[in-house]
Amino acid sequence: MTEISTLTVTALRFGFLLVLWILIFSIVSAMRRDLVIGRKTKVGAPSSRQARKHPELVDTPPPAKQQAHQLVVTDGALAGTTLELASSPILLGRAQEATLVLDDDYASGRHARLFPQGSRWFIEDLGSTNGTFLADQPLTRALPVELGVPIRIGKTVIELRP
Amino acid sequence: MSQIETVPKPRRLVEFFLLILALGIGVFANALVNINMQKPFDSDFYVQAGVMTVLAFAMHISLHIRAKYADPVILPIVVALNGIGLAMIHRLDIASGDNAGQRQWVWTSVAVVCSMLVIWLLRDHRILRRFTYISLIVSGLLLIMPLVPGLGAGDINGASVWVKIGSSSFQPGEIAKITLAIFFAGYLSSNRDLIMLAGRKVGRLQLPRVRDLGPMIIAWLASIGVLIFQHDLGSSVLFFGLFMVMIYVATSRISWVVIGLVLLVVGGLVSAKVFTHVGLRIDSWWNAFNPDVFVRSPGGSGQIVQGLFGMANGGMLGTGLGLGRPDIVPFSNSDMIVAALGEELGMVGLFAIVLLYLLLVTRGFRAALGTRDSFGKLLACGLAFAIALQCFVIIGGVTRLIPLTGLTTPFMAAGGSSLLANWIIVALLLKISDAARRPANTVPEPDSIAPDTGTGNGGATATNNSFNNPTQAVKAL
């Protein structure tokens, strides 16, 4: 094997480090085109070319979700009653300490609980005798409540309104 | 858990070009070693370059056929890291007369072939969810294997984590980290709601119920068991960290992290008192430059300090591959390979390598953000984090940020089991990223019902669906 000059060795040494960093910059620049964060944000919005090729990316955004601010009793003895929602949980039942005291023979004393978690409300059955129904499905665990979805407790039906 | 949309594009061509660059780095590194160490370019060099190229492109073509939308940068990163590792092991072999390089070549081939098999045989990563509890049992068996008399290879370098297979030894704990990740992902994705909503609040922390703590206790016991019976501090930290991160990702409850850290600190303090090897590790980290500690025979700091001296010798730009003396450091081709690379490639080179790991991990998290099912999200997150934690523990140990523990540097360190496990992890990440980036309408959804088929908006489907997607609700604020 022929002797290689110090200059070549040094050049190769730096050359290797250079190639290593070229790889990193190529990877980052390949990723740059991939960093589309959500379809609605400005930074990641698809370019007009992408939009032409993939029209499904630029569909109109769904109407913004609204937060529930009111609880309305739509059916039962208390029909018409409204309750402003704050950030504290609400106890539903016949017991006097309940937030909404239900005048309903089919409701238990402590029937169900509505509680906020993040930006949404969840309903949880507290082991009532006759059960709680969210959109006509009996509750088996805490579930999020969408606006306008009826919650039935005995003969009382309540729903959340914006 | 959030989800990110992306333009569906296969981008296999990008991968092709990056792969050429990555292969070039591996071959360049090997060539530099030969040039600088006055070794002739024998047939080994060309055969190895050829084998690596064939393996990498076989993987590339497999992806093209089976996972067309997989992330284009994961494979080149891994090939580059593996290539640099092989060159370094080859270089240390020349200095020490060992033949770890040959073994590493064989293991690399086996690992890439296994990884390809995963790509070919695993139609959808969600299938793995069916094996949630089987994975738990398999993990248990894998962790117990080294302790079974006749099967275990006994105590090697202070840890009994190896089993004998024929003439070679294998570390089943490396595979256990994959099966454990599958178990945690499957368990947490099914029981997430329960763990999240039950429990009472104390101040700002929402404490979990005691019975939901069950798996946490199991994970803690498993990692403590690994520490007690196998004397393997690194794996113990890895398993526990993996579980903690996955449960945090699943529930976004800081209380779990607090409980986990408390358990970890308690476990760590007790084990430092009870087990001499842990105590010695911590002492040799804290008092590394004490001459008594430096020369102490079991559990001295000689290895770490030699590594630090090596890296100092390398300086900013390094001595050049094959021109330093990284072979002075004990275990320089496995535990201390980062120090060897730091010495010969310098800080500039070592940072490039750390950055490659970082990019790999971010791609894993990106796959987790993009995929549509919570099992895939958790699995990708867990696997990517396992790589990240491994890098942190070993690079942190070598640079004396934390006590040195015996974890392997992913894809680089000599050691077949780790290489195999990490290549399988890469295959899984590629598979999940394929599911994440594939256009939504072509995704087969065997486990879940198609979202919003136009009928009711109530019912379990719709609620579950929006439940997995809290970002939208947050955005509406």
XYZ file of C-alpha atoms in Angstrom:
639
model
C 0.000 0.000 0.000
C 1.432 3.321 -1.017
C 2.182 6.001 1.535
C -0.522 8.643 1.738
C 0.413 12.217 2.449
C -0.615 13.962 5.640
C -2.548 16.456 3.579
C -4.720 13.723 2.082
C -5.330 12.182 5.490
C -6.390 15.534 6.919
C -8.573 16.260 3.915
C -10.266 12.868 4.243
C -10.724 13.370 7.977
C -12.521 16.681 7.500
C -14.264 15.307 4.439
C -15.873 12.586 6.526
C -17.210 15.066 9.059
C -18.495 17.177 6.191
C -20.323 14.239 4.604
C -21.819 13.381 7.988
C -23.272 16.863 8.286
C -24.380 16.855 4.653
C -26.442 13.776 5.486
C -28.007 15.545 8.436
C -28.873 18.636 6.426
C -30.320 16.524 3.621
C -32.460 14.663 6.151
C -33.654 17.886 7.738
C -34.463 19.424 4.368
C -36.300 16.250 3.383
C -38.281 16.513 6.611
C -39.006 20.195 6.135
C -41.503 19.396 3.406
C -43.058 16.850 5.705
C -43.616 19.072 8.698
C -47.204 19.908 7.926
C -48.705 20.664 11.300
C -52.434 20.342 10.945
C -54.377 21.406 7.928
C -55.665 24.658 9.327
C -52.491 26.281 10.553
C -50.878 28.770 8.287
C -47.392 27.313 8.410
C -48.418 23.896 7.266
C -51.178 24.840 4.843
C -50.831 22.880 1.628
C -49.341 24.829 -1.236
C -51.480 25.546 -4.266
C -49.727 22.710 -6.093
C -50.455 20.256 -3.308
C -54.016 21.537 -3.204
C -54.454 20.853 -6.904
C -53.092 17.352 -6.540
C -54.816 16.523 -3.269
C -58.095 18.436 -3.070
C -59.063 16.573 0.094
C -56.526 18.606 2.045
C -58.224 21.950 1.520
C -61.813 21.104 2.295
C -63.700 23.717 4.258
C -63.029 23.518 7.976
C -65.873 22.051 10.036
C -67.867 24.594 12.056
C -65.990 25.450 15.193
C -67.076 23.436 18.201
C -68.887 25.436 20.786
C -68.601 25.037 24.474
C -71.591 24.238 26.570
C -72.740 27.124 28.738
C -76.247 26.023 29.667
C -78.002 22.964 30.898
C -81.637 22.815 29.781
C -84.311 20.435 31.000
C -86.325 19.549 27.910
C -88.744 16.995 29.300
C -90.160 15.830 32.618
C -91.486 17.690 35.632
C -88.823 20.382 35.480
C -89.126 21.004 31.718
C -88.012 24.475 30.789
C -85.592 24.875 33.664
C -82.171 26.134 32.638
C -78.985 26.113 34.623
C -75.857 28.122 33.862
C -72.782 25.928 33.727
C -69.732 27.083 35.609
C -66.527 25.122 35.892
C -67.682 23.037 38.831
C -69.245 19.597 38.569
C -73.000 19.222 38.769
C -74.774 16.596 40.822
C -78.097 15.424 39.466
C -80.591 13.597 41.661
C -83.493 13.813 44.106
C -81.327 14.499 47.147
C -81.481 18.023 48.487
C -77.765 18.582 48.176
C -77.906 17.948 44.404
C -77.130 20.901 42.159
C -80.202 20.154 40.097
C -82.817 18.631 42.391
C -84.904 16.376 40.183
C -88.556 16.050 40.977
C -88.773 12.615 39.393
C -89.885 9.368 41.004
C -87.592 7.340 38.789
C -84.456 9.218 39.753
C -82.170 8.128 42.565
C -81.026 10.443 45.335
C -77.580 10.859 43.870
C -78.237 9.834 40.329
C -75.532 11.153 38.021
C -72.741 13.640 37.859
C -71.852 16.069 35.068
C -68.310 17.293 35.260
C -66.036 19.384 33.081
C -62.753 17.909 31.855
C -60.652 20.032 29.556
C -63.105 21.864 27.343
C -65.893 19.317 27.471
C -68.429 17.943 29.870
C -68.675 14.326 30.889
C -71.589 12.482 32.395
C -71.092 9.691 34.875
C -73.753 7.520 36.442
C -73.409 7.308 40.232
C -74.862 3.836 40.560
C -78.478 4.858 40.126
C -81.303 2.353 40.281
C -82.826 3.109 36.900
C -79.721 4.160 35.020
C -78.772 7.192 32.970
C -79.182 7.248 29.217
C -77.004 9.279 26.908
C -78.588 9.408 23.455
C -80.723 6.414 24.502
C -77.675 4.337 25.364
C -77.336 3.294 29.011
C -74.185 4.706 30.563
C -71.628 2.213 31.736
C -68.762 4.637 32.249
C -68.104 8.358 32.087
C -68.693 9.638 28.571
C -68.314 13.054 26.978
C -71.565 14.903 26.305
C -71.938 16.694 22.992
C -74.155 19.753 22.612
C -77.795 18.883 22.040
C -77.454 15.205 22.850
C -80.291 14.227 25.228
C -79.458 12.777 28.630
C -82.407 10.907 30.154
C -82.727 10.369 33.896
C -86.040 8.709 34.782
C -88.604 10.852 33.003
C -86.403 13.918 32.918
C -84.474 14.743 29.784
C -81.729 17.317 29.873
C -79.277 18.535 27.289
C -76.355 20.924 27.026
C -76.718 24.136 25.048
C -74.059 26.642 23.982
C -53.684 12.224 22.137
C -53.334 14.466 19.158
C -53.181 13.675 15.514
C -51.497 15.447 12.641
C -52.470 15.267 9.019
C -49.920 15.259 6.254
C -49.839 15.320 2.489
C -49.990 11.675 1.483
C -46.976 11.036 -0.677
C -44.848 7.905 -0.793
C -41.529 9.807 -1.052
C -39.578 6.647 -1.687
C -37.283 8.531 -4.065
C -36.141 10.794 -1.238
C -35.367 7.687 0.760
C -33.404 6.273 -2.170
C -31.091 9.292 -2.385
C -30.666 9.599 1.368
C -29.911 5.892 1.498
C -27.114 6.285 -1.053
C -25.649 9.068 1.079
C -25.989 6.987 4.248
C -24.350 3.959 2.643
C -21.627 6.219 1.341
C -20.898 7.321 4.915
C -20.562 3.738 6.105
C -18.223 2.806 3.264
C -16.282 6.057 3.630
C -15.794 5.383 7.348
C -14.565 1.867 6.677
C -12.230 3.111 3.950
C -10.845 5.804 6.250
C -10.087 3.184 8.868
C -8.199 1.109 6.316
C -6.287 4.096 4.950
C -5.373 5.519 8.344
C -4.389 2.180 9.833
C -2.337 1.182 6.804
C -4.542 -1.784 6.016
C -4.937 -2.969 2.433
C -8.338 -2.829 0.805
C -8.859 -6.575 0.821
C -11.862 -8.540 -0.333
C -13.461 -8.132 3.128
C -13.875 -4.436 2.524
C -15.624 -4.865 -0.812
C -17.735 -7.786 0.384
C -18.896 -5.817 3.414
C -19.700 -2.730 1.370
C -21.605 -4.928 -1.072
C -23.525 -6.779 1.642
C -24.547 -3.553 3.348
C -25.706 -2.053 0.056
C -27.703 -5.143 -0.851
C -29.317 -5.286 2.609
C -30.193 -1.599 2.612
C -31.718 -1.691 -0.842
C -33.565 -4.922 -0.118
C -35.130 -3.110 2.819
C -35.835 -0.110 0.595
C -37.586 -2.297 -1.984
C -39.531 -4.120 0.739
C -40.777 -0.763 1.940
C -41.650 0.178 -1.609
C -43.849 -2.885 -1.936
C -45.231 -3.378 1.562
C -45.177 0.027 3.228
C -45.188 2.544 0.444
C -45.950 5.546 2.606
C -43.423 4.795 5.354
C -41.283 7.614 6.650
C -38.459 8.232 4.165
C -35.751 9.302 6.626
C -35.859 6.533 9.221
C -34.073 3.909 7.135
C -31.196 6.169 5.954
C -30.558 7.348 9.523
C -30.375 3.800 10.821
C -28.178 2.633 7.951
C -25.783 5.527 8.570
C -25.589 4.813 12.309
C -25.095 1.113 11.721
C -22.399 1.792 9.124
C -20.463 4.123 11.417
C -20.752 1.587 14.236
C -19.438 -1.224 12.041
C -16.500 0.892 10.907
C -15.664 1.760 14.519
C -15.829 -1.859 15.652
C -13.655 -2.857 12.696
C -11.173 -0.160 13.684
C -11.062 -1.359 17.287
C -10.638 -4.934 16.063
C -7.523 -3.935 14.164
C -6.117 -2.410 17.343
C -7.024 -5.283 19.649
C -6.933 -8.308 17.330
C -10.484 -9.249 18.233
C -13.036 -10.325 15.639
C -16.081 -8.516 17.006
C -16.457 -6.868 13.622
C -17.184 -10.156 11.871
C -19.800 -11.092 14.469
C -21.336 -7.660 14.157
C -21.571 -8.115 10.384
C -23.377 -11.404 10.809
C -25.736 -9.891 13.365
C -26.389 -6.855 11.174
C -27.420 -9.144 8.330
C -29.641 -11.195 10.637
C -31.178 -8.041 12.094
C -31.930 -6.461 8.720
C -33.447 -9.704 7.462
C -35.637 -9.939 10.590
C -36.642 -6.329 10.131
C -37.585 -7.085 6.537
C -39.606 -10.079 7.695
C -41.559 -7.825 10.032
C -42.269 -5.461 7.133
C -43.417 -8.362 4.955
C -45.368 -10.399 7.469
C -47.001 -7.739 9.630
C -49.885 -6.495 7.510
C -50.986 -3.877 9.994
C -49.485 -2.855 13.323
C -52.937 -2.991 14.928
C -52.798 -6.775 14.708
C -50.240 -6.632 17.506
C -52.946 -5.342 19.804
C -54.442 -8.821 19.885
C -51.247 -10.048 21.504
C -51.410 -7.653 24.451
C -51.417 -10.232 27.212
C -49.376 -12.776 25.264
C -46.714 -10.071 25.039
C -46.802 -9.683 28.795
C -46.236 -13.415 29.271
C -43.512 -13.459 26.628
C -41.796 -10.504 28.310
C -41.910 -12.323 31.620
C -40.414 -15.463 30.092
C -37.723 -13.493 28.278
C -36.755 -11.732 31.490
C -36.639 -14.982 33.457
C -34.685 -16.898 30.791
C -31.194 -15.762 31.835
C -31.869 -16.974 35.380
C -32.854 -20.495 34.373
C -29.953 -22.832 35.131
C -28.564 -24.436 31.996
C -30.100 -21.827 29.758
C -28.571 -18.707 31.267
C -24.987 -17.904 30.471
C -24.297 -16.998 34.093
C -22.676 -13.876 35.340
C -20.831 -11.968 32.591
C -19.265 -8.644 33.533
C -21.347 -8.464 36.690
C -24.748 -8.934 35.065
C -26.597 -12.145 34.314
C -28.680 -11.071 31.349
C -27.379 -13.443 28.690
C -28.560 -16.830 27.494
C -26.459 -19.262 25.517
C -27.584 -20.234 22.044
C -25.041 -22.579 20.565
C -21.711 -20.852 20.790
C -23.039 -17.316 20.904
C -24.860 -15.548 23.682
C -28.043 -13.581 23.453
C -29.654 -10.946 25.649
C -33.394 -11.690 25.788
C -34.049 -8.484 27.721
C -33.513 -6.525 24.518
C -36.440 -8.283 22.864
C -38.443 -7.899 26.079
C -38.389 -4.155 25.650
C -40.396 -4.554 22.421
C -42.892 -7.017 23.884
C -43.293 -4.847 26.972
C -43.971 -1.822 24.775
C -46.642 -3.836 22.934
C -48.206 -4.872 26.235
C -48.219 -1.360 27.690
C -49.634 0.072 24.457
C -52.372 -2.552 24.283
C -53.246 -2.319 27.955
C -53.244 1.454 28.128
C -55.153 1.978 24.906
C -57.972 -0.228 26.235
C -58.018 1.072 29.791
C -57.130 4.670 29.182
C -60.537 6.155 29.901
C -60.835 4.325 33.158
C -57.420 5.325 34.397
C -57.985 8.886 33.260
C -61.363 9.636 34.737
C -61.468 7.653 37.927
C -59.734 8.773 41.075
C -59.887 11.789 43.295
C -58.221 15.109 43.104
C -55.700 16.306 45.660
C -54.813 19.874 44.923
C -53.785 20.040 41.278
C -53.004 16.354 41.078
C -55.624 13.841 40.142
C -54.611 10.691 41.943
C -55.396 7.372 40.298
C -57.432 4.732 42.099
C -55.487 2.043 43.870
C -56.645 -0.758 41.589
C -55.591 1.247 38.534
C -52.136 1.395 40.064
C -51.826 -2.361 39.512
C -49.905 -2.322 36.227
C -47.692 0.469 37.536
C -46.766 -1.694 40.498
C -46.143 -4.645 38.162
C -43.857 -2.524 36.000
C -42.037 -1.295 39.062
C -41.643 -4.796 40.459
C -40.425 -6.061 37.086
C -37.762 -3.397 36.850
C -36.728 -3.884 40.461
C -36.647 -7.638 39.817
C -34.331 -7.121 36.870
C -32.118 -5.061 39.135
C -32.072 -7.549 42.007
C -31.752 -10.812 40.132
C -29.871 -9.778 37.027
C -27.838 -6.853 38.385
C -28.766 -4.871 35.309
C -29.349 -1.256 36.299
C -29.652 0.010 32.735
C -32.465 -2.287 31.634
C -34.237 -1.694 34.898
C -34.256 2.066 34.294
C -35.257 1.499 30.671
C -38.284 -0.676 31.452
C -39.567 1.623 34.126
C -39.001 4.770 32.077
C -40.777 3.172 29.152
C -43.831 2.429 31.240
C -43.891 5.860 32.829
C -43.717 7.654 29.509
C -46.386 5.483 27.959
C -48.795 5.997 30.816
C -48.102 9.724 30.742
C -48.761 9.847 27.006
C -51.915 7.797 27.449
C -53.449 9.819 30.260
C -51.586 13.163 30.217
C -51.748 13.041 34.016
C -48.712 14.496 35.679
C -49.606 12.570 38.843
C -48.378 9.338 37.233
C -45.013 10.869 36.521
C -44.788 12.134 40.086
C -45.682 8.721 41.513
C -43.269 7.040 39.101
C -40.408 9.362 39.972
C -41.030 8.854 43.684
C -40.972 5.091 43.209
C -37.832 5.383 41.103
C -36.028 7.530 43.651
C -37.044 5.212 46.483
C -35.972 2.166 44.466
C -32.726 3.849 43.486
C -31.819 4.938 47.018
C -32.637 1.535 48.497
C -30.724 -0.319 45.798
C -27.734 1.980 46.215
C -27.677 1.008 49.884
C -28.447 -2.686 49.437
C -26.552 -3.627 46.268
C -22.883 -2.915 46.320
C -22.607 -2.765 42.528
C -25.147 0.054 42.329
C -23.442 1.912 45.167
C -20.070 1.514 43.473
C -21.480 2.794 40.202
C -22.750 5.933 41.861
C -19.522 6.420 43.797
C -17.376 5.993 40.693
C -19.524 8.569 38.958
C -19.466 11.119 41.761
C -15.792 10.686 42.702
C -14.547 9.665 39.285
C -11.285 11.592 39.442
C -10.310 10.343 42.860
C -7.148 8.225 42.322
C -8.384 5.517 44.723
C -11.657 5.229 42.861
C -9.851 5.296 39.522
C -7.783 2.183 40.232
C -10.384 0.301 42.324
C -10.761 -3.098 40.747
C -14.469 -3.906 40.730
C -16.526 -0.796 40.113
C -13.718 1.691 39.601
C -14.054 4.774 37.468
C -11.097 3.939 35.208
C -13.308 3.170 32.254
C -15.284 6.422 32.409
C -12.239 8.577 33.024
C -10.262 6.918 30.228
C -13.220 7.609 27.957
C -13.284 11.245 29.063
C -9.548 11.563 28.438
C -10.072 10.051 25.020
C -12.777 12.517 24.136
C -10.646 15.385 25.444
C -7.833 14.122 23.222
C -10.193 14.180 20.260
C -11.189 17.760 20.887
C -13.332 19.653 18.453
C -12.577 17.867 15.195
C -11.254 14.546 16.443
C -8.072 12.663 15.742
C -9.513 11.076 12.615
C -10.825 7.530 12.290
C -8.056 5.100 13.092
C -5.653 7.730 14.365
C -6.619 7.962 18.041
C -6.179 5.446 20.842
C -9.766 4.570 21.786
C -8.700 0.943 22.285
C -7.186 1.874 25.667
C -10.673 2.219 27.126
C -12.110 -1.080 28.398
C -15.175 -2.245 26.440
C -14.505 0.435 23.879
C -16.513 -1.352 21.198
C -19.664 -1.871 23.232
C -20.365 0.278 26.290
C -17.836 2.956 25.465
C -18.246 3.184 21.694
C -19.526 6.738 22.101
C -16.243 7.709 23.752
C -14.331 6.056 20.913
C -16.365 7.967 18.344
C -15.965 11.172 20.343
C -12.223 10.713 20.303
C -11.853 9.981 16.610
C -14.610 12.132 15.143
C -14.395 14.919 17.703
C -17.225 16.956 19.101
C -18.380 17.875 15.592
C -18.742 14.232 14.642
C -20.247 13.120 17.922
C -22.834 15.886 17.745
C -23.713 14.733 14.241
C -24.307 11.240 15.622
C -26.390 12.516 18.527
C -28.369 14.570 16.040
C -28.997 11.474 13.934
C -30.458 9.776 17.008
C -32.526 12.842 17.747
C -33.889 12.912 14.202
C -34.707 9.206 14.435
C -36.607 9.715 17.681
C -38.514 12.705 16.319
C -39.554 10.616 13.338
C -40.874 8.009 15.736
C -42.895 10.616 17.606
C -44.040 12.042 14.283
C -45.363 8.622 13.327
C -47.166 8.514 16.672
C -48.756 11.902 16.019
C -49.808 10.925 12.542
C -51.302 7.525 13.144
C -55.014 7.286 13.731
C -55.367 4.620 16.406
C -54.425 5.031 20.028
C -52.615 1.683 20.136
C -50.341 2.748 17.276
C -49.769 6.116 18.892
C -48.739 4.585 22.184
C -46.585 1.910 20.577
C -44.718 4.348 18.336
C -44.239 6.735 21.239
C -42.992 3.973 23.490
C -40.578 2.519 20.960
C -39.198 5.907 19.956
C -38.811 6.799 23.594
C -37.036 3.513 24.302
C -34.387 4.504 21.742
C -34.188 8.003 23.193
C -33.853 6.799 26.772
C -31.228 4.262 25.796
C -29.205 6.992 24.078
C -29.586 9.302 27.038
C -28.598 6.691 29.599
C -25.524 5.481 27.742
C -24.292 8.773 26.272
C -25.045 10.488 29.577
C -23.104 7.743 31.347
C -20.105 7.965 29.042
C -19.967 11.754 29.319
C -20.396 11.482 33.108
C -23.692 13.300 33.261
C -25.291 10.357 35.081
C -23.812 7.148 36.520
C -22.695 4.765 33.780
C -25.014 1.817 33.324
C -24.692 -1.065 30.937
C -27.080 -0.148 28.160
C -26.059 -0.453 24.547
C -25.788 2.439 22.136
C -28.540 1.618 19.634
C -27.290 0.380 16.220
C -23.648 1.077 17.023
C -22.398 -0.917 19.968
C -21.098 -4.429 19.372
C -23.820 -6.806 20.482
C -26.201 -8.810 18.378
C -29.293 -8.837 20.557
C -29.435 -5.076 20.816
C -28.920 -4.714 17.077
C -31.679 -7.204 16.355
C -34.106 -5.585 18.771
C -33.438 -2.113 17.464
C -33.872 -3.132 13.830
C -37.201 -4.722 14.735
C -38.177 -1.499 16.491
C -37.292 0.360 13.303
C -39.459 -2.000 11.261
C -42.377 -1.378 13.606
C -41.865 2.383 13.465
C -41.740 2.238 9.672
C -44.925 0.210 9.629
C -46.706 2.646 11.949
C -45.461 5.644 9.980
C -46.794 3.985 6.855
C -50.223 3.753 8.469
C -49.892 7.358 9.599
C -48.991 8.811 6.241
C -51.162 6.647 4.022
C -54.170 8.499 2.578
C -57.103 7.969 4.907
C -59.476 6.329 2.472
C -57.210 3.393 1.716
C -56.610 2.469 5.335
C -58.179 -0.847 6.205
C -59.679 -0.613 9.639
C -60.160 -4.101 10.952
C -60.471 -3.202 14.620
C -62.414 0.018 14.596
C -65.621 0.969 12.894
C -65.302 3.521 10.129
C -65.875 6.984 11.586
C -69.132 8.758 10.773
C -70.869 6.561 8.302
C -73.542 9.196 8.009
C -76.150 7.776 10.374
C -76.334 8.705 14.035
C -74.073 11.134 15.739
C -74.616 9.650 19.197
C -73.633 6.159 20.163
C -70.315 4.747 21.098
C -68.646 5.125 17.705
C -68.946 8.844 17.405
C -68.122 9.567 21.017
C -65.119 7.289 21.032
C -63.944 8.784 17.831
C -64.033 12.348 18.997
C -62.656 11.219 22.311
C -59.407 10.243 20.644
C -59.142 13.640 19.137
C -59.066 16.263 21.865
C -57.061 18.786 19.865
C -60.084 19.903 17.951
C -61.972 20.633 21.105
C -59.006 22.513 22.515
C -58.713 24.541 19.359
C -62.292 25.686 19.700
C -61.456 27.506 22.927
